[in-house]
């Protein structure tokens, strides 16, 4: 066993405090590596590709929570609907409707986060605050009885400017707090998914409840 994985997990966990949970981002890593993280106490794994997540789900212990953190295509929702614990990357009503449909088929309620666009970059997916509110107010949203919106996810700009990163996380936190008053049976703002290897300590300070950390645990991806 590579002891560095265990040490890195301990190291990351020691920076999280009591309100923030670790999601180990295991994309591109083989199941043997996930097994080492599992044996070191990790039970939440984040993946960004449907096929990869499904293969790993089948190969690994069933008490693992699988988090979909990457952009999700509607035609692939059906493969993860039976087991996914939380979908972080909901960025359209169309996707949410498909998640609802597949959740119903599997006789379950699937927890989702709305991905909010906070970075000053063109490459990141997500909704603006206005679009998120429109989605929640849409008449079609009322028909989705097999999903639960449990919070928000966001990615800060990939920059060395710590103050910019902090400001972006802070704006997401403020939006999250404002939506706590949203009175709807299928909206409950409990989870704020923000922070990755390069910026999770700032995210924790700004109120993150879920950090998504990959390379700081497993090393650089190829
Ligand atoms: C890859 C990925 C992460 C983890 O990135 P690291 O920098 O390796 O920690 C977090 N969130 C999302 C959405 C990702 O795609």
PDB file of C-alpha atoms and ligand atoms in Angstrom:
ATOM      1  CA  UNK A   1       0.000   0.000   0.000  1.00  0.00           C
ATOM      2  CA  UNK A   2       1.266   3.451  -0.888  1.00  0.00           C
ATOM      3  CA  UNK A   3       1.238   5.157   2.464  1.00  0.00           C
ATOM      4  CA  UNK A   4       1.243   8.575   0.812  1.00  0.00           C
ATOM      5  CA  UNK A   5      -2.480   8.295  -0.025  1.00  0.00           C
ATOM      6  CA  UNK A   6      -3.376   7.699   3.600  1.00  0.00           C
ATOM      7  CA  UNK A   7      -1.093  10.510   4.740  1.00  0.00           C
ATOM      8  CA  UNK A   8      -2.550  12.907   2.189  1.00  0.00           C
ATOM      9  CA  UNK A   9      -6.103  12.072   3.261  1.00  0.00           C
ATOM     10  CA  UNK A  10      -5.176  12.723   6.892  1.00  0.00           C
ATOM     11  CA  UNK A  11      -3.490  15.940   5.870  1.00  0.00           C
ATOM     12  CA  UNK A  12      -6.525  17.198   3.909  1.00  0.00           C
ATOM     13  CA  UNK A  13      -8.989  16.097   6.597  1.00  0.00           C
ATOM     14  CA  UNK A  14      -6.983  17.950   9.252  1.00  0.00           C
ATOM     15  CA  UNK A  15      -7.707  21.180   7.352  1.00  0.00           C
ATOM     16  CA  UNK A  16     -11.454  20.686   7.072  1.00  0.00           C
ATOM     17  CA  UNK A  17     -12.987  21.311  10.468  1.00  0.00           C
ATOM     18  CA  UNK A  18     -16.280  19.794  11.555  1.00  0.00           C
ATOM     19  CA  UNK A  19     -18.688  21.291   9.007  1.00  0.00           C
ATOM     20  CA  UNK A  20     -16.891  20.213   5.854  1.00  0.00           C
ATOM     21  CA  UNK A  21     -16.792  16.722   4.364  1.00  0.00           C
ATOM     22  CA  UNK A  22     -14.200  15.389   1.946  1.00  0.00           C
ATOM     23  CA  UNK A  23     -15.085  14.012  -1.461  1.00  0.00           C
ATOM     24  CA  UNK A  24     -12.024  12.261  -2.851  1.00  0.00           C
ATOM     25  CA  UNK A  25     -11.946  12.991  -6.572  1.00  0.00           C
ATOM     26  CA  UNK A  26     -10.846   9.720  -8.110  1.00  0.00           C
ATOM     27  CA  UNK A  27     -11.315  10.373 -11.837  1.00  0.00           C
ATOM     28  CA  UNK A  28      -8.684   8.633 -14.018  1.00  0.00           C
ATOM     29  CA  UNK A  29      -7.429   6.603 -11.026  1.00  0.00           C
ATOM     30  CA  UNK A  30      -7.682   2.800 -11.109  1.00  0.00           C
ATOM     31  CA  UNK A  31      -9.852   0.846  -8.657  1.00  0.00           C
ATOM     32  CA  UNK A  32      -6.772  -0.332  -6.730  1.00  0.00           C
ATOM     33  CA  UNK A  33      -6.056   3.275  -5.830  1.00  0.00           C
ATOM     34  CA  UNK A  34      -9.689   3.885  -4.814  1.00  0.00           C
ATOM     35  CA  UNK A  35      -9.497   0.784  -2.643  1.00  0.00           C
ATOM     36  CA  UNK A  36      -6.501   2.249  -0.847  1.00  0.00           C
ATOM     37  CA  UNK A  37      -8.415   5.458  -0.196  1.00  0.00           C
ATOM     38  CA  UNK A  38     -11.384   3.409   1.019  1.00  0.00           C
ATOM     39  CA  UNK A  39      -9.168   1.481   3.402  1.00  0.00           C
ATOM     40  CA  UNK A  40      -7.820   4.792   4.660  1.00  0.00           C
ATOM     41  CA  UNK A  41     -11.373   5.781   5.601  1.00  0.00           C
ATOM     42  CA  UNK A  42     -12.718   7.550   2.497  1.00  0.00           C
ATOM     43  CA  UNK A  43     -16.295   6.648   1.651  1.00  0.00           C
ATOM     44  CA  UNK A  44     -17.185   9.517  -0.729  1.00  0.00           C
ATOM     45  CA  UNK A  45     -15.761   9.460  -4.218  1.00  0.00           C
ATOM     46  CA  UNK A  46     -16.212  12.043  -6.972  1.00  0.00           C
ATOM     47  CA  UNK A  47     -16.114  11.127 -10.653  1.00  0.00           C
ATOM     48  CA  UNK A  48     -16.772  13.181 -13.773  1.00  0.00           C
ATOM     49  CA  UNK A  49     -17.483  10.466 -16.354  1.00  0.00           C
ATOM     50  CA  UNK A  50     -20.517   8.198 -16.297  1.00  0.00           C
ATOM     51  CA  UNK A  51     -18.889   5.061 -17.684  1.00  0.00           C
ATOM     52  CA  UNK A  52     -15.923   5.310 -15.346  1.00  0.00           C
ATOM     53  CA  UNK A  53     -18.115   5.870 -12.318  1.00  0.00           C
ATOM     54  CA  UNK A  54     -20.376   2.947 -13.195  1.00  0.00           C
ATOM     55  CA  UNK A  55     -17.425   0.578 -13.683  1.00  0.00           C
ATOM     56  CA  UNK A  56     -15.913   1.614 -10.358  1.00  0.00           C
ATOM     57  CA  UNK A  57     -19.253   1.349  -8.566  1.00  0.00           C
ATOM     58  CA  UNK A  58     -19.558  -2.253  -9.743  1.00  0.00           C
ATOM     59  CA  UNK A  59     -16.025  -3.136  -8.663  1.00  0.00           C
ATOM     60  CA  UNK A  60     -15.963  -1.548  -5.210  1.00  0.00           C
ATOM     61  CA  UNK A  61     -17.709  -1.934  -1.808  1.00  0.00           C
ATOM     62  CA  UNK A  62     -21.347  -0.868  -1.762  1.00  0.00           C
ATOM     63  CA  UNK A  63     -21.124   1.506   1.201  1.00  0.00           C
ATOM     64  CA  UNK A  64     -19.316   4.083  -0.943  1.00  0.00           C
ATOM     65  CA  UNK A  65     -21.186   7.287  -1.851  1.00  0.00           C
ATOM     66  CA  UNK A  66     -20.710   8.174  -5.516  1.00  0.00           C
ATOM     67  CA  UNK A  67     -20.743  11.865  -6.398  1.00  0.00           C
ATOM     68  CA  UNK A  68     -21.154  12.976 -10.021  1.00  0.00           C
ATOM     69  CA  UNK A  69     -19.142  16.188 -10.248  1.00  0.00           C
ATOM     70  CA  UNK A  70     -18.670  16.565 -14.000  1.00  0.00           C
ATOM     71  CA  UNK A  71     -20.883  17.808 -16.798  1.00  0.00           C
ATOM     72  CA  UNK A  72     -23.659  15.258 -17.263  1.00  0.00           C
ATOM     73  CA  UNK A  73     -25.358  14.482 -20.575  1.00  0.00           C
ATOM     74  CA  UNK A  74     -29.067  13.704 -20.365  1.00  0.00           C
ATOM     75  CA  UNK A  75     -28.727  10.468 -22.334  1.00  0.00           C
ATOM     76  CA  UNK A  76     -26.329   9.071 -19.708  1.00  0.00           C
ATOM     77  CA  UNK A  77     -28.317   9.798 -16.554  1.00  0.00           C
ATOM     78  CA  UNK A  78     -29.948   6.368 -16.683  1.00  0.00           C
ATOM     79  CA  UNK A  79     -26.662   4.585 -15.999  1.00  0.00           C
ATOM     80  CA  UNK A  80     -25.983   6.310 -12.690  1.00  0.00           C
ATOM     81  CA  UNK A  81     -29.580   6.811 -11.502  1.00  0.00           C
ATOM     82  CA  UNK A  82     -29.731   3.489  -9.622  1.00  0.00           C
ATOM     83  CA  UNK A  83     -26.885   4.347  -7.254  1.00  0.00           C
ATOM     84  CA  UNK A  84     -25.594   7.935  -7.450  1.00  0.00           C
ATOM     85  CA  UNK A  85     -25.548   9.680  -4.038  1.00  0.00           C
ATOM     86  CA  UNK A  86     -25.409  13.291  -5.212  1.00  0.00           C
ATOM     87  CA  UNK A  87     -25.233  15.006  -8.597  1.00  0.00           C
ATOM     88  CA  UNK A  88     -23.251  18.245  -8.220  1.00  0.00           C
ATOM     89  CA  UNK A  89     -23.485  19.438 -11.800  1.00  0.00           C
ATOM     90  CA  UNK A  90     -27.125  20.223 -12.564  1.00  0.00           C
ATOM     91  CA  UNK A  91     -27.111  23.150 -14.970  1.00  0.00           C
ATOM     92  CA  UNK A  92     -30.450  22.944 -16.780  1.00  0.00           C
ATOM     93  CA  UNK A  93     -34.099  22.122 -16.243  1.00  0.00           C
ATOM     94  CA  UNK A  94     -33.814  19.619 -19.081  1.00  0.00           C
ATOM     95  CA  UNK A  95     -31.142  17.684 -17.208  1.00  0.00           C
ATOM     96  CA  UNK A  96     -33.089  17.907 -13.961  1.00  0.00           C
ATOM     97  CA  UNK A  97     -36.205  16.558 -15.703  1.00  0.00           C
ATOM     98  CA  UNK A  98     -34.263  13.572 -16.985  1.00  0.00           C
ATOM     99  CA  UNK A  99     -32.780  12.918 -13.526  1.00  0.00           C
ATOM    100  CA  UNK A 100     -36.325  13.011 -12.155  1.00  0.00           C
ATOM    101  CA  UNK A 101     -37.542  10.561 -14.788  1.00  0.00           C
ATOM    102  CA  UNK A 102     -34.746   8.097 -14.104  1.00  0.00           C
ATOM    103  CA  UNK A 103     -35.091   8.489 -10.338  1.00  0.00           C
ATOM    104  CA  UNK A 104     -38.776   7.614 -10.655  1.00  0.00           C
ATOM    105  CA  UNK A 105     -37.919   4.497 -12.684  1.00  0.00           C
ATOM    106  CA  UNK A 106     -35.579   3.457  -9.891  1.00  0.00           C
ATOM    107  CA  UNK A 107     -38.139   4.285  -7.249  1.00  0.00           C
ATOM    108  CA  UNK A 108     -35.858   6.776  -5.517  1.00  0.00           C
ATOM    109  CA  UNK A 109     -35.344  10.466  -4.896  1.00  0.00           C
ATOM    110  CA  UNK A 110     -32.026  11.726  -6.242  1.00  0.00           C
ATOM    111  CA  UNK A 111     -30.279  14.569  -4.439  1.00  0.00           C
ATOM    112  CA  UNK A 112     -28.880  17.304  -6.670  1.00  0.00           C
ATOM    113  CA  UNK A 113     -26.897  20.522  -6.445  1.00  0.00           C
ATOM    114  CA  UNK A 114     -27.357  23.396  -8.843  1.00  0.00           C
ATOM    115  CA  UNK A 115     -24.009  24.265 -10.390  1.00  0.00           C
ATOM    116  CA  UNK A 116     -23.558  28.018 -10.288  1.00  0.00           C
ATOM    117  CA  UNK A 117     -21.155  29.839 -12.537  1.00  0.00           C
ATOM    118  CA  UNK A 118     -18.862  31.970 -10.356  1.00  0.00           C
ATOM    119  CA  UNK A 119     -15.554  32.020 -12.244  1.00  0.00           C
ATOM    120  CA  UNK A 120     -14.310  34.689 -14.605  1.00  0.00           C
ATOM    121  CA  UNK A 121     -13.608  32.099 -17.268  1.00  0.00           C
ATOM    122  CA  UNK A 122     -15.492  30.971 -20.354  1.00  0.00           C
ATOM    123  CA  UNK A 123     -14.831  27.291 -19.937  1.00  0.00           C
ATOM    124  CA  UNK A 124     -16.859  26.396 -16.864  1.00  0.00           C
ATOM    125  CA  UNK A 125     -20.404  25.085 -16.942  1.00  0.00           C
ATOM    126  CA  UNK A 126     -23.135  26.363 -14.700  1.00  0.00           C
ATOM    127  CA  UNK A 127     -26.114  28.610 -14.181  1.00  0.00           C
ATOM    128  CA  UNK A 128     -26.086  32.291 -13.340  1.00  0.00           C
ATOM    129  CA  UNK A 129     -27.937  33.239 -10.156  1.00  0.00           C
ATOM    130  CA  UNK A 130     -30.796  34.551 -12.280  1.00  0.00           C
ATOM    131  CA  UNK A 131     -31.002  31.319 -14.254  1.00  0.00           C
ATOM    132  CA  UNK A 132     -31.004  29.272 -11.053  1.00  0.00           C
ATOM    133  CA  UNK A 133     -33.910  31.294  -9.697  1.00  0.00           C
ATOM    134  CA  UNK A 134     -35.770  30.965 -12.996  1.00  0.00           C
ATOM    135  CA  UNK A 135     -35.297  27.209 -12.837  1.00  0.00           C
ATOM    136  CA  UNK A 136     -36.650  27.024  -9.288  1.00  0.00           C
ATOM    137  CA  UNK A 137     -39.624  29.204 -10.206  1.00  0.00           C
ATOM    138  CA  UNK A 138     -40.441  27.350 -13.392  1.00  0.00           C
ATOM    139  CA  UNK A 139     -43.859  25.639 -13.495  1.00  0.00           C
ATOM    140  CA  UNK A 140     -42.130  22.518 -14.826  1.00  0.00           C
ATOM    141  CA  UNK A 141     -40.028  22.292 -11.665  1.00  0.00           C
ATOM    142  CA  UNK A 142     -43.255  21.613  -9.757  1.00  0.00           C
ATOM    143  CA  UNK A 143     -43.693  18.311 -11.551  1.00  0.00           C
ATOM    144  CA  UNK A 144     -40.329  16.916 -10.491  1.00  0.00           C
ATOM    145  CA  UNK A 145     -41.213  14.880  -7.424  1.00  0.00           C
ATOM    146  CA  UNK A 146     -38.235  12.518  -7.487  1.00  0.00           C
ATOM    147  CA  UNK A 147     -35.444  15.023  -7.135  1.00  0.00           C
ATOM    148  CA  UNK A 148     -34.333  17.089  -4.151  1.00  0.00           C
ATOM    149  CA  UNK A 149     -32.218  20.219  -4.564  1.00  0.00           C
ATOM    150  CA  UNK A 150     -29.970  20.079  -1.507  1.00  0.00           C
ATOM    151  CA  UNK A 151     -27.546  22.889  -2.279  1.00  0.00           C
ATOM    152  CA  UNK A 152     -25.161  24.562  -4.696  1.00  0.00           C
ATOM    153  CA  UNK A 153     -21.840  23.794  -6.355  1.00  0.00           C
ATOM    154  CA  UNK A 154     -19.317  26.189  -7.835  1.00  0.00           C
ATOM    155  CA  UNK A 155     -15.766  26.317  -9.150  1.00  0.00           C
ATOM    156  CA  UNK A 156     -13.576  29.351  -8.640  1.00  0.00           C
ATOM    157  CA  UNK A 157     -11.354  30.780 -11.333  1.00  0.00           C
ATOM    158  CA  UNK A 158      -8.095  28.896 -11.837  1.00  0.00           C
ATOM    159  CA  UNK A 159      -5.821  31.713 -10.643  1.00  0.00           C
ATOM    160  CA  UNK A 160      -3.130  32.459  -8.076  1.00  0.00           C
ATOM    161  CA  UNK A 161      -5.112  35.477  -6.947  1.00  0.00           C
ATOM    162  CA  UNK A 162      -6.331  34.320  -3.534  1.00  0.00           C
ATOM    163  CA  UNK A 163      -8.535  37.353  -3.016  1.00  0.00           C
ATOM    164  CA  UNK A 164     -10.346  36.741  -6.273  1.00  0.00           C
ATOM    165  CA  UNK A 165     -10.931  33.087  -5.335  1.00  0.00           C
ATOM    166  CA  UNK A 166     -12.185  34.158  -1.927  1.00  0.00           C
ATOM    167  CA  UNK A 167     -14.539  36.730  -3.435  1.00  0.00           C
ATOM    168  CA  UNK A 168     -15.998  34.130  -5.796  1.00  0.00           C
ATOM    169  CA  UNK A 169     -16.591  31.629  -2.993  1.00  0.00           C
ATOM    170  CA  UNK A 170     -18.063  34.386  -0.858  1.00  0.00           C
ATOM    171  CA  UNK A 171     -20.543  35.332  -3.565  1.00  0.00           C
ATOM    172  CA  UNK A 172     -21.648  31.707  -3.871  1.00  0.00           C
ATOM    173  CA  UNK A 173     -22.058  31.477  -0.121  1.00  0.00           C
ATOM    174  CA  UNK A 174     -24.195  34.624  -0.117  1.00  0.00           C
ATOM    175  CA  UNK A 175     -26.437  33.210  -2.830  1.00  0.00           C
ATOM    176  CA  UNK A 176     -26.661  29.930  -0.910  1.00  0.00           C
ATOM    177  CA  UNK A 177     -27.717  31.799   2.241  1.00  0.00           C
ATOM    178  CA  UNK A 178     -30.328  33.784   0.323  1.00  0.00           C
ATOM    179  CA  UNK A 179     -31.851  30.564  -1.031  1.00  0.00           C
ATOM    180  CA  UNK A 180     -32.141  29.090   2.455  1.00  0.00           C
ATOM    181  CA  UNK A 181     -35.354  31.073   2.751  1.00  0.00           C
ATOM    182  CA  UNK A 182     -36.731  29.496  -0.423  1.00  0.00           C
ATOM    183  CA  UNK A 183     -39.818  27.773   0.789  1.00  0.00           C
ATOM    184  CA  UNK A 184     -40.370  24.663  -1.272  1.00  0.00           C
ATOM    185  CA  UNK A 185     -40.631  21.008  -0.220  1.00  0.00           C
ATOM    186  CA  UNK A 186     -37.970  19.925  -2.709  1.00  0.00           C
ATOM    187  CA  UNK A 187     -35.464  22.693  -2.066  1.00  0.00           C
ATOM    188  CA  UNK A 188     -33.347  22.535   1.091  1.00  0.00           C
ATOM    189  CA  UNK A 189     -30.047  24.388   1.090  1.00  0.00           C
ATOM    190  CA  UNK A 190     -27.812  22.114   3.172  1.00  0.00           C
ATOM    191  CA  UNK A 191     -24.724  21.491   1.062  1.00  0.00           C
ATOM    192  CA  UNK A 192     -22.316  23.989  -0.444  1.00  0.00           C
ATOM    193  CA  UNK A 193     -19.845  22.173  -2.695  1.00  0.00           C
ATOM    194  CA  UNK A 194     -16.811  24.368  -3.274  1.00  0.00           C
ATOM    195  CA  UNK A 195     -13.066  23.938  -3.042  1.00  0.00           C
ATOM    196  CA  UNK A 196     -10.570  21.745  -4.918  1.00  0.00           C
ATOM    197  CA  UNK A 197      -6.913  20.855  -4.296  1.00  0.00           C
ATOM    198  CA  UNK A 198      -5.621  24.341  -5.016  1.00  0.00           C
ATOM    199  CA  UNK A 199      -8.220  26.346  -3.126  1.00  0.00           C
ATOM    200  CA  UNK A 200     -10.049  24.181  -0.585  1.00  0.00           C
ATOM    201  CA  UNK A 201      -8.618  25.891   2.547  1.00  0.00           C
ATOM    202  CA  UNK A 202     -10.138  29.176   1.331  1.00  0.00           C
ATOM    203  CA  UNK A 203     -13.415  27.415   0.493  1.00  0.00           C
ATOM    204  CA  UNK A 204     -13.567  25.970   4.013  1.00  0.00           C
ATOM    205  CA  UNK A 205     -13.088  29.445   5.485  1.00  0.00           C
ATOM    206  CA  UNK A 206     -15.901  30.698   3.265  1.00  0.00           C
ATOM    207  CA  UNK A 207     -18.374  28.059   4.404  1.00  0.00           C
ATOM    208  CA  UNK A 208     -17.953  25.038   2.147  1.00  0.00           C
ATOM    209  CA  UNK A 209     -19.636  21.843   3.390  1.00  0.00           C
ATOM    210  CA  UNK A 210     -18.201  19.583   0.654  1.00  0.00           C
ATOM    211  CA  UNK A 211     -14.715  19.890  -0.818  1.00  0.00           C
ATOM    212  CA  UNK A 212     -13.819  17.977  -3.976  1.00  0.00           C
ATOM    213  CA  UNK A 213     -10.135  17.113  -3.715  1.00  0.00           C
ATOM    214  CA  UNK A 214      -8.225  14.975  -6.198  1.00  0.00           C
ATOM    215  CA  UNK A 215      -4.601  15.739  -6.959  1.00  0.00           C
ATOM    216  CA  UNK A 216      -3.746  16.809  -3.401  1.00  0.00           C
ATOM    217  CA  UNK A 217      -4.528  13.227  -2.375  1.00  0.00           C
ATOM    218  CA  UNK A 218      -3.610  11.092  -5.377  1.00  0.00           C
ATOM    219  CA  UNK A 219      -0.969  13.218  -7.087  1.00  0.00           C
ATOM    220  CA  UNK A 220      -1.140  14.792 -10.506  1.00  0.00           C
ATOM    221  CA  UNK A 221      -3.387  13.206 -13.119  1.00  0.00           C
ATOM    222  CA  UNK A 222      -1.895  12.244 -16.496  1.00  0.00           C
TER     223      UNK A 222
HETATM  224  C1  LIG B   1     -11.228  17.231 -11.217  1.00  0.00           C
HETATM  225  C2  LIG B   1     -12.216  17.985 -10.426  1.00  0.00           C
HETATM  226  C3  LIG B   1     -11.964  18.317  -9.088  1.00  0.00           C
HETATM  227  C4  LIG B   1     -10.675  17.970  -8.362  1.00  0.00           C
HETATM  228  O1  LIG B   1      -9.605  18.670  -8.876  1.00  0.00           O
HETATM  229  P1  LIG B   1      -8.177  18.678  -8.113  1.00  0.00           P
HETATM  230  O2  LIG B   1      -7.568  19.964  -8.509  1.00  0.00           O
HETATM  231  O3  LIG B   1      -7.432  17.492  -8.599  1.00  0.00           O
HETATM  232  O4  LIG B   1      -8.453  18.595  -6.666  1.00  0.00           O
HETATM  233  C5  LIG B   1     -12.945  19.001  -8.398  1.00  0.00           C
HETATM  234  N1  LIG B   1     -14.104  19.351  -8.974  1.00  0.00           N
HETATM  235  C6  LIG B   1     -14.382  19.042 -10.253  1.00  0.00           C
HETATM  236  C7  LIG B   1     -15.691  19.468 -10.815  1.00  0.00           C
HETATM  237  C8  LIG B   1     -13.454  18.364 -11.017  1.00  0.00           C
HETATM  238  O5  LIG B   1     -13.731  18.083 -12.295  1.00  0.00           O
END
